[in-house]
Short mmCIF file of C-alpha atoms and ligand atoms in Angstrom, two decimals:
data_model
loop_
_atom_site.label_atom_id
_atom_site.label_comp_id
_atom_site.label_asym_id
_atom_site.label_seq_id
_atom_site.Cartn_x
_atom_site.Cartn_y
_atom_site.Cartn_z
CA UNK A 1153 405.65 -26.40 -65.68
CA UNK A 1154 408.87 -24.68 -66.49
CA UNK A 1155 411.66 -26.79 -68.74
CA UNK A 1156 414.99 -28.11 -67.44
CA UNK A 1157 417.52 -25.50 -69.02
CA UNK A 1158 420.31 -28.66 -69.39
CA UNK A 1159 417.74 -32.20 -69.90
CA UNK A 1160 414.19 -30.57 -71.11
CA UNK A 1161 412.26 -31.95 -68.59
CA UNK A 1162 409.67 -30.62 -66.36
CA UNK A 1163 410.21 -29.70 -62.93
CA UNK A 1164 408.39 -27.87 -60.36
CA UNK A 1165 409.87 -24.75 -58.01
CA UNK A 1166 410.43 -25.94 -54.34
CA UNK A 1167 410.43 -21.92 -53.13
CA UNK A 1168 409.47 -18.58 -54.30
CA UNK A 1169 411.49 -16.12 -52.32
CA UNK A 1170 408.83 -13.54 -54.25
CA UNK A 1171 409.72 -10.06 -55.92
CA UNK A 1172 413.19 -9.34 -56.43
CA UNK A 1173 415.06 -6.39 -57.81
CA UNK A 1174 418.88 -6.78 -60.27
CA UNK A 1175 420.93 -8.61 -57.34
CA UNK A 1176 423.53 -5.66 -58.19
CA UNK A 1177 421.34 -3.00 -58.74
CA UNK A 1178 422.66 -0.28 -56.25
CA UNK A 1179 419.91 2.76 -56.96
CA UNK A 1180 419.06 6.51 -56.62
CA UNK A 1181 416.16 7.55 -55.19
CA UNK A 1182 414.81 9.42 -58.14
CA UNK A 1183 415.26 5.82 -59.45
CA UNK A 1184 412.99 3.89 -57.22
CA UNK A 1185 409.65 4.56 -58.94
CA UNK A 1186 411.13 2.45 -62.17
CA UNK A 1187 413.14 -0.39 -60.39
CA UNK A 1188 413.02 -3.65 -61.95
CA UNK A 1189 411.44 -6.57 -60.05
CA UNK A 1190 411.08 -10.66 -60.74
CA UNK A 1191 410.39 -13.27 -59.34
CA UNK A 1192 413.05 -15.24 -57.80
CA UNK A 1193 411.99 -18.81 -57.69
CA UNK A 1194 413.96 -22.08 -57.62
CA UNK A 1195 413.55 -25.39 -58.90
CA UNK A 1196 415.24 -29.24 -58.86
CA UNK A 1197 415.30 -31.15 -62.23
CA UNK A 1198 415.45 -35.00 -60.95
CA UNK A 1199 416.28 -35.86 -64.46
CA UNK A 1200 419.52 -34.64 -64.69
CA UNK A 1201 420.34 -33.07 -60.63
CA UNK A 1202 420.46 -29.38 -61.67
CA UNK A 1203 418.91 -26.46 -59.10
CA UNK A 1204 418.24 -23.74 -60.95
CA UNK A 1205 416.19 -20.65 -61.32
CA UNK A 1206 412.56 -20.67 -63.43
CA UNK A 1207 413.13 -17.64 -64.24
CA UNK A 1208 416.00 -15.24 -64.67
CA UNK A 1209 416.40 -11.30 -66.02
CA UNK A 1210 418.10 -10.44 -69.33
CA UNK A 1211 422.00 -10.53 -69.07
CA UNK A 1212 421.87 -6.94 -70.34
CA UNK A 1213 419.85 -5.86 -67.19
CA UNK A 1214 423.01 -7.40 -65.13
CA UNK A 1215 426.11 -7.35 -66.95
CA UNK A 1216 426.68 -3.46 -68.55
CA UNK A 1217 429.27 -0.94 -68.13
CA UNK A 1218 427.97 -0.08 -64.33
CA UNK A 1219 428.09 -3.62 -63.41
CA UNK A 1220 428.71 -3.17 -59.45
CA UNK A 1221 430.93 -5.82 -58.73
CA UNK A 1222 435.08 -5.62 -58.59
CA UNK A 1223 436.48 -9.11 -58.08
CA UNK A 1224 440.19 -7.89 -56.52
CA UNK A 1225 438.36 -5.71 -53.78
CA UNK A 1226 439.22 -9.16 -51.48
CA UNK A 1227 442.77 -9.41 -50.66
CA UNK A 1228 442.00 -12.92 -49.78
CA UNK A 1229 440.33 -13.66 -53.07
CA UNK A 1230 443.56 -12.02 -55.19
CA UNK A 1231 445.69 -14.63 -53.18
CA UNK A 1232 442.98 -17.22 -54.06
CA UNK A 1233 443.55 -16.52 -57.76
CA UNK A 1234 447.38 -16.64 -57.92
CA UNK A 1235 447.54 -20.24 -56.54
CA UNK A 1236 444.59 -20.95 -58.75
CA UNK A 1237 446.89 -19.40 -61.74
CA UNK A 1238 450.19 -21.16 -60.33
CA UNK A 1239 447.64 -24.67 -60.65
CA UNK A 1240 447.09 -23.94 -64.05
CA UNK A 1241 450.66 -22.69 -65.25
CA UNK A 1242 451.75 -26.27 -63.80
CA UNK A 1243 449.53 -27.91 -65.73
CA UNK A 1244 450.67 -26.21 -68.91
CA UNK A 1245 454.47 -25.86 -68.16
CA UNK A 1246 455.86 -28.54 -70.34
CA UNK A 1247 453.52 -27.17 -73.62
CA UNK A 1248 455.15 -24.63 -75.82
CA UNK A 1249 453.61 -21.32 -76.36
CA UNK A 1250 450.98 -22.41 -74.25
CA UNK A 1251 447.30 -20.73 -74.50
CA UNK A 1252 445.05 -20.03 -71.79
CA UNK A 1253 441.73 -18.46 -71.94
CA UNK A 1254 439.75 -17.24 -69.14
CA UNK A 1255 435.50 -16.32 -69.44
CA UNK A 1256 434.13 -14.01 -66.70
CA UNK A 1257 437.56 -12.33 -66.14
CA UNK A 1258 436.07 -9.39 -64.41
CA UNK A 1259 438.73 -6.90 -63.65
CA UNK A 1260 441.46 -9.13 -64.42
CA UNK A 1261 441.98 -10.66 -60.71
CA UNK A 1262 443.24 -14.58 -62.32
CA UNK A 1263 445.07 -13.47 -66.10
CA UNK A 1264 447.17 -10.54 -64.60
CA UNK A 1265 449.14 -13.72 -63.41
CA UNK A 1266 449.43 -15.03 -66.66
CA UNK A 1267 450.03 -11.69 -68.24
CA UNK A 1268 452.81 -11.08 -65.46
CA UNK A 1269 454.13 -14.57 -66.52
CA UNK A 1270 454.40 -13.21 -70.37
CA UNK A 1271 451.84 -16.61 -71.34
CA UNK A 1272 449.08 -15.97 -73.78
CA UNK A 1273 446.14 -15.27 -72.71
CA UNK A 1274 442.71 -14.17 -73.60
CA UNK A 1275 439.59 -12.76 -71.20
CA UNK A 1276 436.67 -13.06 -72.32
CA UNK A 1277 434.25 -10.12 -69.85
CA UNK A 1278 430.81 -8.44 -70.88
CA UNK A 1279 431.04 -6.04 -68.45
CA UNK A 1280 432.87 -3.36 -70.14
CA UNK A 1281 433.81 -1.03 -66.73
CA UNK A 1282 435.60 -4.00 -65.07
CA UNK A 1283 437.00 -5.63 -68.28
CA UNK A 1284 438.56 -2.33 -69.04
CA UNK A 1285 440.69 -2.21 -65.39
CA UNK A 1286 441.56 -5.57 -66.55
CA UNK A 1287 443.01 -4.47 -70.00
CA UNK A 1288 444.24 -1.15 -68.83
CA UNK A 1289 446.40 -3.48 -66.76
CA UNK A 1290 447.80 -5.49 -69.45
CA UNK A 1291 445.64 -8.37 -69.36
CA UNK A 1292 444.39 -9.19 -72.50
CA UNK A 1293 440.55 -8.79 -72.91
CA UNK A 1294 437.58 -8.54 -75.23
CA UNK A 1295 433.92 -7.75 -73.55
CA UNK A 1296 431.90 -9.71 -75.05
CA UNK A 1297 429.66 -12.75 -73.89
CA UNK A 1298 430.95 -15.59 -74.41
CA UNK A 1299 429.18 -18.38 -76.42
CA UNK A 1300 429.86 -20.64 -79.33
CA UNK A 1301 429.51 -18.00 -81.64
CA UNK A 1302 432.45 -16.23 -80.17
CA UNK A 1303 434.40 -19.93 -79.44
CA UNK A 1304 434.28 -20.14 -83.27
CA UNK A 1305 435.75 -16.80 -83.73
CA UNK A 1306 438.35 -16.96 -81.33
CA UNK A 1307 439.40 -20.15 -82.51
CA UNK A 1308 439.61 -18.70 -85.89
CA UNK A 1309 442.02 -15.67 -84.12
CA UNK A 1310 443.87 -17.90 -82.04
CA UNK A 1311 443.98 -21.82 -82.08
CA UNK A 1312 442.45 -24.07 -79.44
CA UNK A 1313 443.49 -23.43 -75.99
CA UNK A 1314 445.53 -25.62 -73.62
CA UNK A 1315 443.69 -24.47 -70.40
CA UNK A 1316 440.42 -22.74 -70.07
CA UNK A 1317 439.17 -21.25 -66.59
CA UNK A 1318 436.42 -19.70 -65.32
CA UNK A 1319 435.67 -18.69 -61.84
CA UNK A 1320 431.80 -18.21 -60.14
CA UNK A 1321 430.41 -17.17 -64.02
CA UNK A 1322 429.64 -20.68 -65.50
CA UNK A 1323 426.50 -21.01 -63.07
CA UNK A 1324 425.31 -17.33 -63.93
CA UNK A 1325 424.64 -18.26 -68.14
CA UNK A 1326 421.58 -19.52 -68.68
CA UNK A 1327 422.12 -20.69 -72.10
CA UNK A 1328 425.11 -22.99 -70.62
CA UNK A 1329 424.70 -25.77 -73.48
CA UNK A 1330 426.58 -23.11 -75.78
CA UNK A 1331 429.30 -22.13 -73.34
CA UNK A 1332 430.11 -26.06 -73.07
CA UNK A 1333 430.23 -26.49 -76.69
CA UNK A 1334 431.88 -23.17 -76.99
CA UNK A 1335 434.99 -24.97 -74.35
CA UNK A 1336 434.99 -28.30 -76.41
CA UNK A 1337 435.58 -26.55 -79.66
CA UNK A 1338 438.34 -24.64 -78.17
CA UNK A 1339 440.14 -27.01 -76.29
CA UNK A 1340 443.13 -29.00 -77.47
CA UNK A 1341 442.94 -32.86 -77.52
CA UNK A 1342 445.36 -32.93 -74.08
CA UNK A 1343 443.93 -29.41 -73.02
CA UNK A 1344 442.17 -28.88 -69.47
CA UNK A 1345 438.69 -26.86 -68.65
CA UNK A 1346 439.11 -25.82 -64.80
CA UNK A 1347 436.40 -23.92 -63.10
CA UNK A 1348 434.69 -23.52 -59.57
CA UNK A 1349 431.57 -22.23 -58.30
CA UNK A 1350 429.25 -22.33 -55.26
CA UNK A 1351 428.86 -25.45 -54.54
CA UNK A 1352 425.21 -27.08 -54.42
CA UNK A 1353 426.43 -29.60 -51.27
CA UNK A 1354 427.48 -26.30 -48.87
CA UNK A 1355 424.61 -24.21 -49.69
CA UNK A 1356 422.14 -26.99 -49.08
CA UNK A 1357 424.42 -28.21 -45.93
CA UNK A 1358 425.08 -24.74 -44.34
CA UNK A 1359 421.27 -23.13 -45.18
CA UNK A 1360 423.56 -20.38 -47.58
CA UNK A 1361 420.41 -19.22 -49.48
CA UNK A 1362 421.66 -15.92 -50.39
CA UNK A 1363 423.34 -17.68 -53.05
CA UNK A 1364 420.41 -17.84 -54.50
CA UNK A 1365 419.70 -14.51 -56.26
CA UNK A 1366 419.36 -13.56 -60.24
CA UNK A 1367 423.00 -13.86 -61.55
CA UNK A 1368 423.41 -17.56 -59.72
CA UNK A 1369 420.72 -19.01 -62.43
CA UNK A 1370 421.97 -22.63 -61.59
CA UNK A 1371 423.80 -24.18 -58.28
CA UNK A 1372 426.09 -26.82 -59.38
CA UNK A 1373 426.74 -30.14 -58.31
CA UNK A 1374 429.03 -32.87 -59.24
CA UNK A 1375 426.03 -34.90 -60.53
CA UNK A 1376 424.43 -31.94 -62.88
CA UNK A 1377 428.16 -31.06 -64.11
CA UNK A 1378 428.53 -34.64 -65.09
CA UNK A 1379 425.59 -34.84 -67.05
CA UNK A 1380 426.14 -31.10 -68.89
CA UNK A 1381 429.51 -31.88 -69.93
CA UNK A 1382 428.95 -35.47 -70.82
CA UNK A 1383 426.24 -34.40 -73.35
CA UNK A 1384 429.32 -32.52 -74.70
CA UNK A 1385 431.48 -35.29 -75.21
CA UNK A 1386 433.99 -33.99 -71.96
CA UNK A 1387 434.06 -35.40 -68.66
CA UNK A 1388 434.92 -34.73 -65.10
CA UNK A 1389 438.37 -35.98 -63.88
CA UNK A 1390 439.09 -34.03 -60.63
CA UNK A 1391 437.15 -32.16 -58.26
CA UNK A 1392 438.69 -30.21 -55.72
CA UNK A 1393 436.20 -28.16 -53.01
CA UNK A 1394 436.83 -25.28 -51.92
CA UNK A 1395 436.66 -22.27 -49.07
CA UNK A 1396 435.41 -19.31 -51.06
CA UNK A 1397 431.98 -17.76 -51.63
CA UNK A 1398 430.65 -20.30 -48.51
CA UNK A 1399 432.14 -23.51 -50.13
CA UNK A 1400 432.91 -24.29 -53.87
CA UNK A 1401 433.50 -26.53 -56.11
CA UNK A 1402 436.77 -26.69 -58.87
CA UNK A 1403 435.81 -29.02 -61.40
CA UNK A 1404 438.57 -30.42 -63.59
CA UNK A 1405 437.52 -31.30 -67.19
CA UNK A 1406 439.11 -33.08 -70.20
CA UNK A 1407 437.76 -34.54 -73.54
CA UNK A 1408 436.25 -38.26 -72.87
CA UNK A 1409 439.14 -40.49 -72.22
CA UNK A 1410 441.80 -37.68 -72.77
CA UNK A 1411 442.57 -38.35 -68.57
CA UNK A 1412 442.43 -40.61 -66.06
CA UNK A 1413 439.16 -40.07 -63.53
CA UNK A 1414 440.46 -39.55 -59.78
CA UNK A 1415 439.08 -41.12 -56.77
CA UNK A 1416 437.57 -37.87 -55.77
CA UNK A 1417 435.39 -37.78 -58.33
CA UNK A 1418 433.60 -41.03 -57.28
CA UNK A 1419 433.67 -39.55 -53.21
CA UNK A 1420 432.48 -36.86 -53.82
CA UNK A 1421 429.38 -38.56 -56.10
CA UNK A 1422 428.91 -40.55 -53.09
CA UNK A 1423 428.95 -37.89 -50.96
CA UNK A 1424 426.07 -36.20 -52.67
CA UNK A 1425 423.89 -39.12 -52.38
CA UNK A 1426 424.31 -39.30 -48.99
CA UNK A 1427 423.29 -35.52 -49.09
CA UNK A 1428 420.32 -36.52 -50.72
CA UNK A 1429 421.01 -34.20 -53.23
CA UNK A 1430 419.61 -36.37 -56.17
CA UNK A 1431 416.17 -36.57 -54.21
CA UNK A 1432 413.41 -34.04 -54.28
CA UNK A 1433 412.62 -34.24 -50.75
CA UNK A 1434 416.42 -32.60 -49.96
CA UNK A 1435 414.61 -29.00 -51.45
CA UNK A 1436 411.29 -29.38 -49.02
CA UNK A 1437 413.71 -30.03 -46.43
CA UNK A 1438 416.30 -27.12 -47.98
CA UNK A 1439 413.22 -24.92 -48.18
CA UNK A 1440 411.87 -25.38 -44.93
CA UNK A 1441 415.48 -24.79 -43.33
CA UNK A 1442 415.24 -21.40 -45.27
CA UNK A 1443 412.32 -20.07 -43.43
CA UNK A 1444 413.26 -20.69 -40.79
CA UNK A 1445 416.90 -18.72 -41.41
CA UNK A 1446 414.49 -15.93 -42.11
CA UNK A 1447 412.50 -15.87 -39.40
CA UNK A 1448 414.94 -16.22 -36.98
CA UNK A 1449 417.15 -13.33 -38.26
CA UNK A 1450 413.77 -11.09 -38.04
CA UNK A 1451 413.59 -12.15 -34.89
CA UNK A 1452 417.26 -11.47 -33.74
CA UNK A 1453 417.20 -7.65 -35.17
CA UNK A 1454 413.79 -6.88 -33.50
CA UNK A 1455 414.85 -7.69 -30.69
CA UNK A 1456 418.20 -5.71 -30.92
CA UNK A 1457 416.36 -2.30 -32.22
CA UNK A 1458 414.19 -3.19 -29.38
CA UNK A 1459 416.94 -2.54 -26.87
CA UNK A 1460 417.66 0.79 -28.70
CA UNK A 1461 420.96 -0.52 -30.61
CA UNK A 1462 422.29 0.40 -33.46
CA UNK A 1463 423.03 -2.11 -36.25
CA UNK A 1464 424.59 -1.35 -39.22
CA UNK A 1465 425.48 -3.35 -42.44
CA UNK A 1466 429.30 -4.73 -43.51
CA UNK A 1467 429.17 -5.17 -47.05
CA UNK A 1468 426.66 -4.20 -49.72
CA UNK A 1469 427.14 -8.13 -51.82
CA UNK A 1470 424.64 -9.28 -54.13
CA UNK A 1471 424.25 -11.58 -51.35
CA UNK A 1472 422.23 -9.42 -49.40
CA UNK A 1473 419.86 -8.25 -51.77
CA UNK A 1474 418.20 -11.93 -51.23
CA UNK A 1475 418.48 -11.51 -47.32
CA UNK A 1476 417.24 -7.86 -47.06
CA UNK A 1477 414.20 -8.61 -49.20
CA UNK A 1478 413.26 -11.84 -48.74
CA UNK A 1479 413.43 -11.09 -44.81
CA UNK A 1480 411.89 -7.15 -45.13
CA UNK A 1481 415.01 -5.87 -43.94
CA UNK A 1482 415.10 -1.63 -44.27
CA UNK A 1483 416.97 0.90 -43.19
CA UNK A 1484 414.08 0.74 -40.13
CA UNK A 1485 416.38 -2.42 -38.79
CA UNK A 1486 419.73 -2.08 -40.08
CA UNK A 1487 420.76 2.10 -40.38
CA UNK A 1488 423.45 2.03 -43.29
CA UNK A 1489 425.17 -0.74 -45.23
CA UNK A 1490 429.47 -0.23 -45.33
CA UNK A 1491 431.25 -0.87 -48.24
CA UNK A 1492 434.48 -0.34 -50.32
CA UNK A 1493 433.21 -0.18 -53.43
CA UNK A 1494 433.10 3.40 -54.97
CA UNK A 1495 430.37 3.04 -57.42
CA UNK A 1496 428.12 2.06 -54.80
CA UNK A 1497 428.31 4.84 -52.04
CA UNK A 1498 425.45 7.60 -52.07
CA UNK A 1499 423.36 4.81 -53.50
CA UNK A 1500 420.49 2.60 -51.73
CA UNK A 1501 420.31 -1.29 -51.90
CA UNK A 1502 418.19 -2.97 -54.47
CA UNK A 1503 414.73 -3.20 -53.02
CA UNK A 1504 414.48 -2.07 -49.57
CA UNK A 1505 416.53 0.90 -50.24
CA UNK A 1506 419.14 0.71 -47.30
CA UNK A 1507 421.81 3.14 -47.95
CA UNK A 1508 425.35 2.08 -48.96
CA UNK A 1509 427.81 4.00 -46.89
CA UNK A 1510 431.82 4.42 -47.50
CA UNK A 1511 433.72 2.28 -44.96
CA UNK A 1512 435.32 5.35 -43.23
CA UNK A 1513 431.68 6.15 -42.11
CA UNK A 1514 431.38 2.60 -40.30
CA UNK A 1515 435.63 3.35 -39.20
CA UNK A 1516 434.43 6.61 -37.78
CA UNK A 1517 431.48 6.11 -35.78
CA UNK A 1518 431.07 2.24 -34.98
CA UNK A 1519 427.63 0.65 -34.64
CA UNK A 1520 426.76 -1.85 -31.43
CA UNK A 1521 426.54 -4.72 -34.18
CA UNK A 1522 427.77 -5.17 -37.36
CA UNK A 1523 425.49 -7.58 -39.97
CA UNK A 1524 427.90 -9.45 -41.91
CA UNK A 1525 426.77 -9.99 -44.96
CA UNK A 1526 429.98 -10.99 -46.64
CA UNK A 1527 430.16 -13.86 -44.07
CA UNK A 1528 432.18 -15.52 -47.10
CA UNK A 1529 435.01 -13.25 -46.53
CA UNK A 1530 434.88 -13.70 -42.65
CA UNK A 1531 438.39 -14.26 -42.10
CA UNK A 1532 439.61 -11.45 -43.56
CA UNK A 1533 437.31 -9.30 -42.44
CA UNK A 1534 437.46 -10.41 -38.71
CA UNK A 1535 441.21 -9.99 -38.99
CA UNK A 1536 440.91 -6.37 -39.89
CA UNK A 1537 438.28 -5.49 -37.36
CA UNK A 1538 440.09 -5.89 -33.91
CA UNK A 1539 439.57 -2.40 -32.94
CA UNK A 1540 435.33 -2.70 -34.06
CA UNK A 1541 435.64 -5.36 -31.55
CA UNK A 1542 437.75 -3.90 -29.02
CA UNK A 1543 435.25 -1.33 -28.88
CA UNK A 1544 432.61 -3.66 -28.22
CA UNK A 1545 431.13 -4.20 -31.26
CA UNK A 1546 429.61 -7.43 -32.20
CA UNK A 1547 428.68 -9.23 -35.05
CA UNK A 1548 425.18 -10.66 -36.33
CA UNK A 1549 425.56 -13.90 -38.50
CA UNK A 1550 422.95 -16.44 -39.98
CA UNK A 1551 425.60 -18.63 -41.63
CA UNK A 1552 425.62 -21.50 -40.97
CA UNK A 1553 423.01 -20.68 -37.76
CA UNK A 1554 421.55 -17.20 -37.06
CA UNK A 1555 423.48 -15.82 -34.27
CA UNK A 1556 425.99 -13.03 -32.40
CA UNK A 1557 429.50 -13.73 -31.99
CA UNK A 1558 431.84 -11.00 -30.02
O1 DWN B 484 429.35 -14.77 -58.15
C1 DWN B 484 429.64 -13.63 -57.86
C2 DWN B 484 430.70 -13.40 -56.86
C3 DWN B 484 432.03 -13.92 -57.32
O2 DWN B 484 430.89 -12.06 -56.57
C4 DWN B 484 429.01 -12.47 -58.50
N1 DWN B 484 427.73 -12.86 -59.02
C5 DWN B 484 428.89 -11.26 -57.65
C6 DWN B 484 429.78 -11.23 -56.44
O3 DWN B 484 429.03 -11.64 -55.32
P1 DWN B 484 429.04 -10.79 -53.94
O4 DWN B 484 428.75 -9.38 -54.23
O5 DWN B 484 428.16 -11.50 -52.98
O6 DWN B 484 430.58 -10.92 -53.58
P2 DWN B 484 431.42 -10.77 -52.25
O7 DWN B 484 432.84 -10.95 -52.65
O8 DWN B 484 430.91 -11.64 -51.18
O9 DWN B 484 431.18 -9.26 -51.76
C7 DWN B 484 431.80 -8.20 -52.35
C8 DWN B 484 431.36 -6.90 -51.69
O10 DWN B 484 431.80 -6.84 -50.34
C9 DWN B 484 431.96 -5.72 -52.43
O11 DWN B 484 430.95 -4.72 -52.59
C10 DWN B 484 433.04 -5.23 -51.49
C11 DWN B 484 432.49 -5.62 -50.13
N2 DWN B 484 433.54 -5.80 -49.11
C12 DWN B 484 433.68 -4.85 -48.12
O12 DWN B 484 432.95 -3.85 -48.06
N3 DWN B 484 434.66 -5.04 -47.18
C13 DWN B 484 434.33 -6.90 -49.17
C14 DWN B 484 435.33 -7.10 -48.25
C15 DWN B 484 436.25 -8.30 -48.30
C16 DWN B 484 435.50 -6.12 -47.21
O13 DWN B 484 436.40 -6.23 -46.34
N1 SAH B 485 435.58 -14.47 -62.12
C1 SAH B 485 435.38 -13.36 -61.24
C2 SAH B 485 434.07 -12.61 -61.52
C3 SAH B 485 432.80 -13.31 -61.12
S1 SAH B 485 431.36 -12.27 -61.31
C4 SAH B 485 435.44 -13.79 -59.79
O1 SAH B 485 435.33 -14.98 -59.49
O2 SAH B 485 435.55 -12.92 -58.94
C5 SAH B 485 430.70 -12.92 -62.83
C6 SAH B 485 431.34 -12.27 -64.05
O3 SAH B 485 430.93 -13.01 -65.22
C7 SAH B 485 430.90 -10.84 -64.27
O4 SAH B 485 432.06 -10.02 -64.38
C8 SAH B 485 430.09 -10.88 -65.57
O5 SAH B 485 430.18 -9.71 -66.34
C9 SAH B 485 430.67 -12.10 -66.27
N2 SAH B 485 429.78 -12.79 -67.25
C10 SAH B 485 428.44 -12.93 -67.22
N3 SAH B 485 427.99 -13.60 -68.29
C11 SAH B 485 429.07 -13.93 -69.03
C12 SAH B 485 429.27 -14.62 -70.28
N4 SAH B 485 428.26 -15.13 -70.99
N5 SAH B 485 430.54 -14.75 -70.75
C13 SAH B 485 431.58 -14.25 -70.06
N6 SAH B 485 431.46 -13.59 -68.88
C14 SAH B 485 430.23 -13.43 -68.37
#
């Protein structure tokens, strides 16, 4: 039986979605012969609350210089991050010279508000192609991982830090134990961690199993956040969910009786029980809930190529390298995949090898339906799409139910 990667104890998978390639792993064809495959399985510790993969690739295999994904490609996410920032430089307003250190800065999308702001700041991003937008763009950056090797050093280079963030990256570091000790080392007596991820409650609630893929190597909770930090000598004193990715979580964190605890906290504890999120039975439930998703969404785009239609893919996410494979989607059911990223066009999708168009393509000739994989950024996308839907075009969902809408 695998080992808890926060408490040590055994636990036991509740699903094996099977063989998966590198979530991000756009490909070539002369590629396909040597793609990398794992399997993606996912387990509940009842020890300490944490869901979390048994077994996850090397961080080199995900985070390199061709890592695939551009944080500030959503204009809804770049507004995200500014209020997020403007939380933070409240926080810190009164300190003088104040420090605030970010990890997972990708290309810079939360510290070019600081570094616009003239406050010190330091990001901390392995991924050298996106950590280099960020630092071409003034925002102060070293690619490394972080850890508490690095904490040490940075500590060394720049005292302890009044605010440190982070932003859907603490749940994809396996060796998490580090990165915690890493923040208390580094942060200031009065100083405040702040970070949000997918949250456990939303995926469980709304069926959002694509979150599940390699990078997402735990799904946090209130409960397993408690425990990880409180073996660190820092506790939880605000939570604050959140619309992005789904539904998220911010967790506010301070030193052990540095703050007071807020209402929420205790809520939203409830909350989860009521969830049944501290109770095995939750992921047999969870699990069966999942294939079902699955085997409806088959379902729904047989039936559509059935009637001849065309389909066609909005948005080549990580995401959707869990739906296409653990559902057998190819390009036999969905023709292309759209998306704005450049360094994934003339490439195919990790494992069923869809290929990943530029949006003018989709712009230019529009499908009958549109499989909205980036159902997270709904909003934004809907509000950019009147004409796709003017023209008839509809759009195939399975969050939170599978489904058409249009
Ligand atoms: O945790 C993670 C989150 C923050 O971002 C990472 N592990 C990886 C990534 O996950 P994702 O790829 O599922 O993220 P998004 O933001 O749901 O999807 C981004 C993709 O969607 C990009 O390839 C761009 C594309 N996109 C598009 O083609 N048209 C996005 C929008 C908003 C659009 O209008
Ligand atoms: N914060 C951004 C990016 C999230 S994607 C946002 O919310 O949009 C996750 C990022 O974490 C990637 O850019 C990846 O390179 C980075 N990352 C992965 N492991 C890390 C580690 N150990 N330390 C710092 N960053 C890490």
């Amino acid at each position: 039986m695998p080992q808890c990667r926060i408490c040590k104890s055994s636990y036991e998978p509740f699903i094996s979605f099977g063989q998966m390639p590198i979530a991000n792993g756009f490909i070539r064809p002369e590629e396909f012969s040597k793609e990398y495959f794992f399997e993606l399985a996912t387990g509940f510790c009842s020890k300490c609350n944490m869901v979390q993969l048994i077994d996850q690739p090397n961080r080199d295999m995900m985070f390199h210089e061709n890592y695939a994904f551009f944080s500030s490609t959503s204009a809804y996410m770049q507004q995200h991050f500014k209020e997020f920032a403007e939380l933070i430089m409240n926080e810190i307003g009164q300190k003088a010279n104040p420090f605030v250190m970010e990890i997972g800065s990708n290309d810079g999308i939360m510290l070019q508000n600081f570094a616009k702001a003239k406050i010190r700041h330091l990001g901390i991003e392995p991924s050298a192609n996106v950590a280099k937008i960020a630092f071409d763009n003034g925002v102060n950056t070293i690619s490394e991982f972080f850890d508490e090797n690095l904490a040490r050093k940075i500590m060394a280079e720049y005292g302890q830090a009044d605010a440190i963030t982070a932003a859907n990256v603490m749940c994809h570091i396996p060796t998490i134990h580090s990165v915690v000790e890493g923040f208390r080392i580094l942060l200031k007596p009065n100083g405040i961690i702040m970070f949000e991820d997918p949250y456990l409650g939303d995926i469980v609630e709304n069926t959002l199993y694509d979150q599940i893929y390699d990078e997402h190597v735990f799904l946090f909770s209130v409960a397993s956040i408690g425990y990880l930090f409180g073996e660190h000598g820092l506790e939880i004193v605000d939570v604050m969910p959140q619309i992005t990715h789904g539904g998220s979580m911010r967790y506010v964190i301070a030193h052990k009786g540095a703050g007071k605890i807020s209402q929420r906290v205790i809520e939203q504890r409830e909350k989860e029980k009521r969830l049944g999120l501290h109770l095995p039975e939750t992921y047999v439930q969870f699990r069966k809930n999942i294939e079902n998703s699955r085997d409806r969404l088959v379902e729904l785009l047989t039936s559509i190529k059935k009637q001849g239609k065309r389909v066609v893919g909005y948005a080549a996410t990580s995401k959707s390298t869990t739906i296409n494979n653990y559902c057998g989607i190819t390009a036999e059911l969905v023709e292309y995949i759209s998306d704005t990223t450049p360094i994934k066009h003339g490439k195919f999708s990790p494992g069923t090898h869809i290929p990943v168009k530029p949006y003018k393509d989709f712009c230019d000739n529009y499908p009958d339906y549109a499989l909205l994989y980036a159902y997270n950024h709904a909003r934004e996308i809907m509000a950019k799409e009147q004409k796709f839907m003017a023209a008839g075009g509809k759009w195939i969902t399975y969050v939170p139910k599978v489904g058409v809408l249009g």
